[in-house]
Amino acid sequence: EAGVAQSPRYKIIEKRQSVAFWCNPISGHATLYWYQQILGQGPKLLIQFQNNGVVDDSQLPKDRFSAERLKGVDSTLKIQPAKLEDSAVYLCASSLYDYRAYEQYFGPGTRLTVT
Amino acid sequence: AQSVAQPEDQVNVAEGNPLTVKCTYSVSGNPYLFWYVQYPNRGLQFLLKYITGDNLVKGSYGFEAEFNKSQTSFHLKKPSALVSDSALYFCAVRGDNFNKFYFGSGTKLNVKP
């Protein structure tokens, strides 16, 4: 079974520039998550999709971050404009269903450095 | 408020010795508890989970965890540590009245030969 795919793996941009990350979940997984993991901290949920609908985006900084999941499969996360504090690893995860007993499967992450 | 605490930033253990990585939680309702491991430059990998039933849960790579409701703890254990177990370990919790995962801050496990 193929895992969660993410690209790019690394990205360096200057502050005020924009950047986009892509995620392809495990085939058949209805639920997709984006997390931000700052160095030395645990992952923080940014947004959760159930198919192509948003379930939770309470911790997404909506003035600069946006995400979409067209056709309920692939997803993109965008930051515009980026700030220095956005430097982090952005993790995408998927699970079979949006049910609390199901574990999530994570991609390798995209390491973003904002200079 | 829901939360997870991993009180140790780092745990050092010699190869062959038993290891314990601690986790305590706070949720309303019944907890759903998970352990994940993160190797350098890789995403988090699922190790094991507690949903209900037996308090001792067995998972991947010989790891197990013990759920203790009275102490609100879910410590990760392994009888005999390997150098290859060296990694960052995260505890996570969901409550049965919400779906969001809350992750601890992580514990770095160092297993020395």
PDB file of N, CA and C in Angstrom, chain A residues 10-84:
ATOM      1  N   TYR A  10      11.492  20.044   0.625  1.00  0.00           N
ATOM      2  CA  TYR A  10      12.130  21.205   1.239  1.00  0.00           C
ATOM      3  C   TYR A  10      11.795  22.444   0.402  1.00  0.00           C
ATOM      4  N   LYS A  11      11.675  23.583   1.120  1.00  0.00           N
ATOM      5  CA  LYS A  11      11.394  24.836   0.434  1.00  0.00           C
ATOM      6  C   LYS A  11      11.987  25.976   1.258  1.00  0.00           C
ATOM      7  N   ILE A  12      12.700  26.851   0.556  1.00  0.00           N
ATOM      8  CA  ILE A  12      13.239  28.050   1.198  1.00  0.00           C
ATOM      9  C   ILE A  12      12.692  29.254   0.461  1.00  0.00           C
ATOM     10  N   ILE A  13      12.064  30.162   1.178  1.00  0.00           N
ATOM     11  CA  ILE A  13      11.515  31.370   0.565  1.00  0.00           C
ATOM     12  C   ILE A  13      11.838  32.563   1.451  1.00  0.00           C
ATOM     13  N   GLU A  14      11.663  33.748   0.887  1.00  0.00           N
ATOM     14  CA  GLU A  14      11.827  34.960   1.674  1.00  0.00           C
ATOM     15  C   GLU A  14      10.477  35.365   2.240  1.00  0.00           C
ATOM     16  N   LYS A  15      10.528  36.097   3.338  1.00  0.00           N
ATOM     17  CA  LYS A  15       9.268  36.557   3.935  1.00  0.00           C
ATOM     18  C   LYS A  15       8.514  37.416   2.934  1.00  0.00           C
ATOM     19  N   ARG A  16       7.209  37.329   3.031  1.00  0.00           N
ATOM     20  CA  ARG A  16       6.254  38.006   2.159  1.00  0.00           C
ATOM     21  C   ARG A  16       6.052  37.291   0.821  1.00  0.00           C
ATOM     22  N   GLN A  17       6.843  36.254   0.538  1.00  0.00           N
ATOM     23  CA  GLN A  17       6.581  35.453  -0.661  1.00  0.00           C
ATOM     24  C   GLN A  17       5.468  34.443  -0.373  1.00  0.00           C
ATOM     25  N   SER A  18       5.003  33.802  -1.416  1.00  0.00           N
ATOM     26  CA  SER A  18       3.974  32.779  -1.252  1.00  0.00           C
ATOM     27  C   SER A  18       4.565  31.404  -1.525  1.00  0.00           C
ATOM     28  N   VAL A  19       3.900  30.373  -0.997  1.00  0.00           N
ATOM     29  CA  VAL A  19       4.376  29.007  -1.176  1.00  0.00           C
ATOM     30  C   VAL A  19       3.170  28.068  -1.124  1.00  0.00           C
ATOM     31  N   ALA A  20       3.287  26.944  -1.820  1.00  0.00           N
ATOM     32  CA  ALA A  20       2.211  25.956  -1.824  1.00  0.00           C
ATOM     33  C   ALA A  20       2.784  24.567  -1.621  1.00  0.00           C
ATOM     34  N   PHE A  21       2.055  23.766  -0.849  1.00  0.00           N
ATOM     35  CA  PHE A  21       2.446  22.386  -0.593  1.00  0.00           C
ATOM     36  C   PHE A  21       1.351  21.472  -1.130  1.00  0.00           C
ATOM     37  N   TRP A  22       1.782  20.294  -1.560  1.00  0.00           N
ATOM     38  CA  TRP A  22       0.832  19.339  -2.135  1.00  0.00           C
ATOM     39  C   TRP A  22       0.842  18.036  -1.348  1.00  0.00           C
ATOM     40  N   CYS A  23      -0.311  17.402  -1.261  1.00  0.00           N
ATOM     41  CA  CYS A  23      -0.437  16.145  -0.536  1.00  0.00           C
ATOM     42  C   CYS A  23      -1.357  15.192  -1.296  1.00  0.00           C
ATOM     43  N   ASN A  24      -0.929  13.956  -1.395  1.00  0.00           N
ATOM     44  CA  ASN A  24      -1.769  12.893  -1.962  1.00  0.00           C
ATOM     45  C   ASN A  24      -1.953  11.826  -0.897  1.00  0.00           C
ATOM     46  N   PRO A  25      -3.154  11.646  -0.376  1.00  0.00           N
ATOM     47  CA  PRO A  25      -3.355  10.709   0.736  1.00  0.00           C
ATOM     48  C   PRO A  25      -3.353   9.254   0.265  1.00  0.00           C
ATOM     49  N   ILE A  26      -3.428   8.356   1.218  1.00  0.00           N
ATOM     50  CA  ILE A  26      -3.546   6.940   0.899  1.00  0.00           C
ATOM     51  C   ILE A  26      -4.875   6.717   0.182  1.00  0.00           C
ATOM     52  N   SER A  27      -4.840   5.896  -0.841  1.00  0.00           N
ATOM     53  CA  SER A  27      -6.029   5.652  -1.646  1.00  0.00           C
ATOM     54  C   SER A  27      -7.185   5.144  -0.779  1.00  0.00           C
ATOM     55  N   GLY A  28      -8.335   5.777  -0.927  1.00  0.00           N
ATOM     56  CA  GLY A  28      -9.516   5.357  -0.197  1.00  0.00           C
ATOM     57  C   GLY A  28      -9.711   6.031   1.147  1.00  0.00           C
ATOM     58  N   HIS A  29      -8.719   6.802   1.584  1.00  0.00           N
ATOM     59  CA  HIS A  29      -8.855   7.506   2.866  1.00  0.00           C
ATOM     60  C   HIS A  29      -9.698   8.754   2.677  1.00  0.00           C
ATOM     61  N   ALA A  30     -10.779   8.822   3.452  1.00  0.00           N
ATOM     62  CA  ALA A  30     -11.716   9.924   3.296  1.00  0.00           C
ATOM     63  C   ALA A  30     -11.282  11.184   4.038  1.00  0.00           C
ATOM     64  N   THR A  31     -10.482  11.008   5.076  1.00  0.00           N
ATOM     65  CA  THR A  31     -10.134  12.141   5.933  1.00  0.00           C
ATOM     66  C   THR A  31      -8.684  12.551   5.707  1.00  0.00           C
ATOM     67  N   LEU A  32      -8.463  13.839   5.562  1.00  0.00           N
ATOM     68  CA  LEU A  32      -7.113  14.384   5.321  1.00  0.00           C
ATOM     69  C   LEU A  32      -6.852  15.515   6.296  1.00  0.00           C
ATOM     70  N   TYR A  33      -5.632  15.555   6.814  1.00  0.00           N
ATOM     71  CA  TYR A  33      -5.239  16.533   7.822  1.00  0.00           C
ATOM     72  C   TYR A  33      -3.960  17.249   7.382  1.00  0.00           C
ATOM     73  N   TRP A  34      -3.876  18.520   7.711  1.00  0.00           N
ATOM     74  CA  TRP A  34      -2.622  19.265   7.610  1.00  0.00           C
ATOM     75  C   TRP A  34      -2.198  19.704   9.003  1.00  0.00           C
ATOM     76  N   TYR A  35      -0.928  19.438   9.318  1.00  0.00           N
ATOM     77  CA  TYR A  35      -0.363  19.827  10.604  1.00  0.00           C
ATOM     78  C   TYR A  35       0.842  20.742  10.387  1.00  0.00           C
ATOM     79  N   GLN A  36       1.082  21.590  11.362  1.00  0.00           N
ATOM     80  CA  GLN A  36       2.304  22.381  11.410  1.00  0.00           C
ATOM     81  C   GLN A  36       3.127  21.883  12.600  1.00  0.00           C
ATOM     82  N   GLN A  37       4.392  21.538  12.340  1.00  0.00           N
ATOM     83  CA  GLN A  37       5.251  21.082  13.418  1.00  0.00           C
ATOM     84  C   GLN A  37       6.464  22.007  13.514  1.00  0.00           C
ATOM     85  N   ILE A  38       6.466  22.850  14.507  1.00  0.00           N
ATOM     86  CA  ILE A  38       7.588  23.740  14.763  1.00  0.00           C
ATOM     87  C   ILE A  38       8.640  22.965  15.540  1.00  0.00           C
ATOM     88  N   LEU A  39       9.894  23.262  15.272  1.00  0.00           N
ATOM     89  CA  LEU A  39      11.007  22.539  15.889  1.00  0.00           C
ATOM     90  C   LEU A  39      10.862  22.496  17.404  1.00  0.00           C
ATOM     91  N   GLY A  40      10.939  21.282  17.953  1.00  0.00           N
ATOM     92  CA  GLY A  40      10.846  21.117  19.402  1.00  0.00           C
ATOM     93  C   GLY A  40       9.434  20.997  19.933  1.00  0.00           C
ATOM     94  N   GLN A  41       8.450  20.996  19.042  1.00  0.00           N
ATOM     95  CA  GLN A  41       7.053  20.893  19.462  1.00  0.00           C
ATOM     96  C   GLN A  41       6.363  19.726  18.776  1.00  0.00           C
ATOM     97  N   GLY A  42       5.222  19.347  19.327  1.00  0.00           N
ATOM     98  CA  GLY A  42       4.407  18.342  18.672  1.00  0.00           C
ATOM     99  C   GLY A  42       3.610  18.953  17.537  1.00  0.00           C
ATOM    100  N   PRO A  43       3.106  18.134  16.635  1.00  0.00           N
ATOM    101  CA  PRO A  43       2.302  18.655  15.525  1.00  0.00           C
ATOM    102  C   PRO A  43       1.050  19.369  16.014  1.00  0.00           C
ATOM    103  N   LYS A  44       0.694  20.438  15.326  1.00  0.00           N
ATOM    104  CA  LYS A  44      -0.515  21.192  15.623  1.00  0.00           C
ATOM    105  C   LYS A  44      -1.428  21.133  14.403  1.00  0.00           C
ATOM    106  N   LEU A  45      -2.667  20.713  14.629  1.00  0.00           N
ATOM    107  CA  LEU A  45      -3.610  20.591  13.510  1.00  0.00           C
ATOM    108  C   LEU A  45      -3.961  21.963  12.956  1.00  0.00           C
ATOM    109  N   LEU A  46      -3.827  22.097  11.621  1.00  0.00           N
ATOM    110  CA  LEU A  46      -4.228  23.326  10.954  1.00  0.00           C
ATOM    111  C   LEU A  46      -5.625  23.193  10.368  1.00  0.00           C
ATOM    112  N   ILE A  47      -5.858  22.102   9.655  1.00  0.00           N
ATOM    113  CA  ILE A  47      -7.135  21.923   8.991  1.00  0.00           C
ATOM    114  C   ILE A  47      -7.391  20.443   8.773  1.00  0.00           C
ATOM    115  N   GLN A  48      -8.665  20.071   8.832  1.00  0.00           N
ATOM    116  CA  GLN A  48      -9.086  18.689   8.620  1.00  0.00           C
ATOM    117  C   GLN A  48     -10.204  18.660   7.589  1.00  0.00           C
ATOM    118  N   PHE A  49     -10.057  17.799   6.586  1.00  0.00           N
ATOM    119  CA  PHE A  49     -11.076  17.614   5.550  1.00  0.00           C
ATOM    120  C   PHE A  49     -11.733  16.242   5.702  1.00  0.00           C
ATOM    121  N   GLN A  50     -13.011  16.201   5.458  1.00  0.00           N
ATOM    122  CA  GLN A  50     -13.726  14.944   5.301  1.00  0.00           C
ATOM    123  C   GLN A  50     -14.216  14.940   3.859  1.00  0.00           C
ATOM    124  N   ASN A  51     -13.642  14.046   3.031  1.00  0.00           N
ATOM    125  CA  ASN A  51     -13.826  14.117   1.590  1.00  0.00           C
ATOM    126  C   ASN A  51     -13.379  15.516   1.132  1.00  0.00           C
ATOM    127  N   ASN A  52     -14.213  16.310   0.523  1.00  0.00           N
ATOM    128  CA  ASN A  52     -13.743  17.633   0.114  1.00  0.00           C
ATOM    129  C   ASN A  52     -14.344  18.756   0.954  1.00  0.00           C
ATOM    130  N   GLY A  53     -14.931  18.403   2.104  1.00  0.00           N
ATOM    131  CA  GLY A  53     -15.486  19.403   2.995  1.00  0.00           C
ATOM    132  C   GLY A  53     -14.606  19.626   4.214  1.00  0.00           C
ATOM    133  N   VAL A  54     -14.586  20.851   4.724  1.00  0.00           N
ATOM    134  CA  VAL A  54     -13.780  21.191   5.890  1.00  0.00           C
ATOM    135  C   VAL A  54     -14.510  20.810   7.176  1.00  0.00           C
ATOM    136  N   VAL A  55     -13.831  20.017   8.037  1.00  0.00           N
ATOM    137  CA  VAL A  55     -14.401  19.613   9.318  1.00  0.00           C
ATOM    138  C   VAL A  55     -13.957  20.555  10.426  1.00  0.00           C
ATOM    139  N   ASP A  56     -12.674  20.929  10.389  1.00  0.00           N
ATOM    140  CA  ASP A  56     -12.114  21.770  11.455  1.00  0.00           C
ATOM    141  C   ASP A  56     -10.994  22.609  10.859  1.00  0.00           C
ATOM    142  N   ASP A  57     -11.105  23.912  10.961  1.00  0.00           N
ATOM    143  CA  ASP A  57     -10.012  24.813  10.563  1.00  0.00           C
ATOM    144  C   ASP A  57      -9.824  25.890  11.617  1.00  0.00           C
ATOM    145  N   SER A  58     -10.134  25.544  12.862  1.00  0.00           N
ATOM    146  CA  SER A  58     -10.112  26.530  13.940  1.00  0.00           C
ATOM    147  C   SER A  58      -8.719  27.072  14.233  1.00  0.00           C
ATOM    148  N   GLN A  59      -7.667  26.328  13.897  1.00  0.00           N
ATOM    149  CA  GLN A  59      -6.316  26.783  14.182  1.00  0.00           C
ATOM    150  C   GLN A  59      -5.562  27.203  12.916  1.00  0.00           C
ATOM    151  N   LEU A  60      -6.276  27.387  11.844  1.00  0.00           N
ATOM    152  CA  LEU A  60      -5.666  27.840  10.596  1.00  0.00           C
ATOM    153  C   LEU A  60      -5.653  29.369  10.573  1.00  0.00           C
ATOM    154  N   PRO A  61      -4.487  29.994  10.427  1.00  0.00           N
ATOM    155  CA  PRO A  61      -4.437  31.468  10.323  1.00  0.00           C
ATOM    156  C   PRO A  61      -4.994  31.913   8.971  1.00  0.00           C
ATOM    157  N   LYS A  62      -6.261  32.172   8.944  1.00  0.00           N
ATOM    158  CA  LYS A  62      -6.968  32.325   7.666  1.00  0.00           C
ATOM    159  C   LYS A  62      -6.590  33.606   6.914  1.00  0.00           C
ATOM    160  N   ASP A  63      -5.925  34.516   7.594  1.00  0.00           N
ATOM    161  CA  ASP A  63      -5.518  35.731   6.886  1.00  0.00           C
ATOM    162  C   ASP A  63      -4.368  35.449   5.925  1.00  0.00           C
ATOM    163  N   ARG A  64      -3.666  34.328   6.130  1.00  0.00           N
ATOM    164  CA  ARG A  64      -2.514  34.045   5.261  1.00  0.00           C
ATOM    165  C   ARG A  64      -2.473  32.601   4.763  1.00  0.00           C
ATOM    166  N   PHE A  65      -3.142  31.713   5.444  1.00  0.00           N
ATOM    167  CA  PHE A  65      -3.147  30.296   5.065  1.00  0.00           C
ATOM    168  C   PHE A  65      -4.478  29.942   4.399  1.00  0.00           C
ATOM    169  N   SER A  66      -4.386  29.100   3.379  1.00  0.00           N
ATOM    170  CA  SER A  66      -5.594  28.557   2.758  1.00  0.00           C
ATOM    171  C   SER A  66      -5.315  27.124   2.342  1.00  0.00           C
ATOM    172  N   ALA A  67      -6.367  26.342   2.264  1.00  0.00           N
ATOM    173  CA  ALA A  67      -6.214  24.939   1.857  1.00  0.00           C
ATOM    174  C   ALA A  67      -7.455  24.509   1.102  1.00  0.00           C
ATOM    175  N   GLU A  68      -7.259  23.588   0.192  1.00  0.00           N
ATOM    176  CA  GLU A  68      -8.386  23.026  -0.537  1.00  0.00           C
ATOM    177  C   GLU A  68      -8.129  21.558  -0.811  1.00  0.00           C
ATOM    178  N   ARG A  69      -9.200  20.852  -1.014  1.00  0.00           N
ATOM    179  CA  ARG A  69      -9.130  19.435  -1.349  1.00  0.00           C
ATOM    180  C   ARG A  69     -10.175  19.180  -2.429  1.00  0.00           C
ATOM    181  N   LEU A  70      -9.747  19.389  -3.648  1.00  0.00           N
ATOM    182  CA  LEU A  70     -10.648  19.225  -4.780  1.00  0.00           C
ATOM    183  C   LEU A  70     -10.906  17.744  -5.039  1.00  0.00           C
ATOM    184  N   LYS A  71     -12.133  17.413  -5.334  1.00  0.00           N
ATOM    185  CA  LYS A  71     -12.540  16.048  -5.692  1.00  0.00           C
ATOM    186  C   LYS A  71     -12.278  15.051  -4.563  1.00  0.00           C
ATOM    187  N   GLY A  72     -12.025  15.543  -3.354  1.00  0.00           N
ATOM    188  CA  GLY A  72     -11.898  14.665  -2.209  1.00  0.00           C
ATOM    189  C   GLY A  72     -10.677  13.770  -2.210  1.00  0.00           C
ATOM    190  N   VAL A  73      -9.639  14.142  -2.983  1.00  0.00           N
ATOM    191  CA  VAL A  73      -8.432  13.315  -3.005  1.00  0.00           C
ATOM    192  C   VAL A  73      -7.231  14.175  -2.610  1.00  0.00           C
ATOM    193  N   ASP A  74      -6.519  14.724  -3.615  1.00  0.00           N
ATOM    194  CA  ASP A  74      -5.338  15.540  -3.350  1.00  0.00           C
ATOM    195  C   ASP A  74      -5.716  16.824  -2.627  1.00  0.00           C
ATOM    196  N   SER A  75      -4.715  17.384  -1.949  1.00  0.00           N
ATOM    197  CA  SER A  75      -4.946  18.640  -1.246  1.00  0.00           C
ATOM    198  C   SER A  75      -3.735  19.553  -1.412  1.00  0.00           C
ATOM    199  N   THR A  76      -3.989  20.852  -1.390  1.00  0.00           N
ATOM    200  CA  THR A  76      -2.900  21.837  -1.377  1.00  0.00           C
ATOM    201  C   THR A  76      -3.085  22.778  -0.198  1.00  0.00           C
ATOM    202  N   LEU A  77      -1.984  23.154   0.392  1.00  0.00           N
ATOM    203  CA  LEU A  77      -1.943  24.135   1.468  1.00  0.00           C
ATOM    204  C   LEU A  77      -1.091  25.304   0.974  1.00  0.00           C
ATOM    205  N   LYS A  78      -1.615  26.510   1.107  1.00  0.00           N
ATOM    206  CA  LYS A  78      -0.904  27.688   0.618  1.00  0.00           C
ATOM    207  C   LYS A  78      -0.683  28.693   1.737  1.00  0.00           C
ATOM    208  N   ILE A  79       0.446  29.353   1.667  1.00  0.00           N
ATOM    209  CA  ILE A  79       0.747  30.446   2.595  1.00  0.00           C
ATOM    210  C   ILE A  79       1.061  31.682   1.766  1.00  0.00           C
ATOM    211  N   GLN A  80       0.325  32.775   2.050  1.00  0.00           N
ATOM    212  CA  GLN A  80       0.541  34.004   1.286  1.00  0.00           C
ATOM    213  C   GLN A  80       0.059  35.190   2.091  1.00  0.00           C
ATOM    214  N   PRO A  81       0.924  36.086   2.527  1.00  0.00           N
ATOM    215  CA  PRO A  81       2.382  36.046   2.428  1.00  0.00           C
ATOM    216  C   PRO A  81       3.004  35.319   3.625  1.00  0.00           C
ATOM    217  N   ALA A  82       4.162  34.757   3.428  1.00  0.00           N
ATOM    218  CA  ALA A  82       4.818  34.017   4.501  1.00  0.00           C
ATOM    219  C   ALA A  82       5.493  34.961   5.487  1.00  0.00           C
ATOM    220  N   LYS A  83       5.532  34.508   6.746  1.00  0.00           N
ATOM    221  CA  LYS A  83       6.239  35.221   7.802  1.00  0.00           C
ATOM    222  C   LYS A  83       7.351  34.328   8.348  1.00  0.00           C
ATOM    223  N   LEU A  84       8.279  34.950   9.043  1.00  0.00           N
ATOM    224  CA  LEU A  84       9.398  34.177   9.596  1.00  0.00           C
ATOM    225  C   LEU A  84       8.915  33.053  10.496  1.00  0.00           C
TER     226      LEU A  84
END
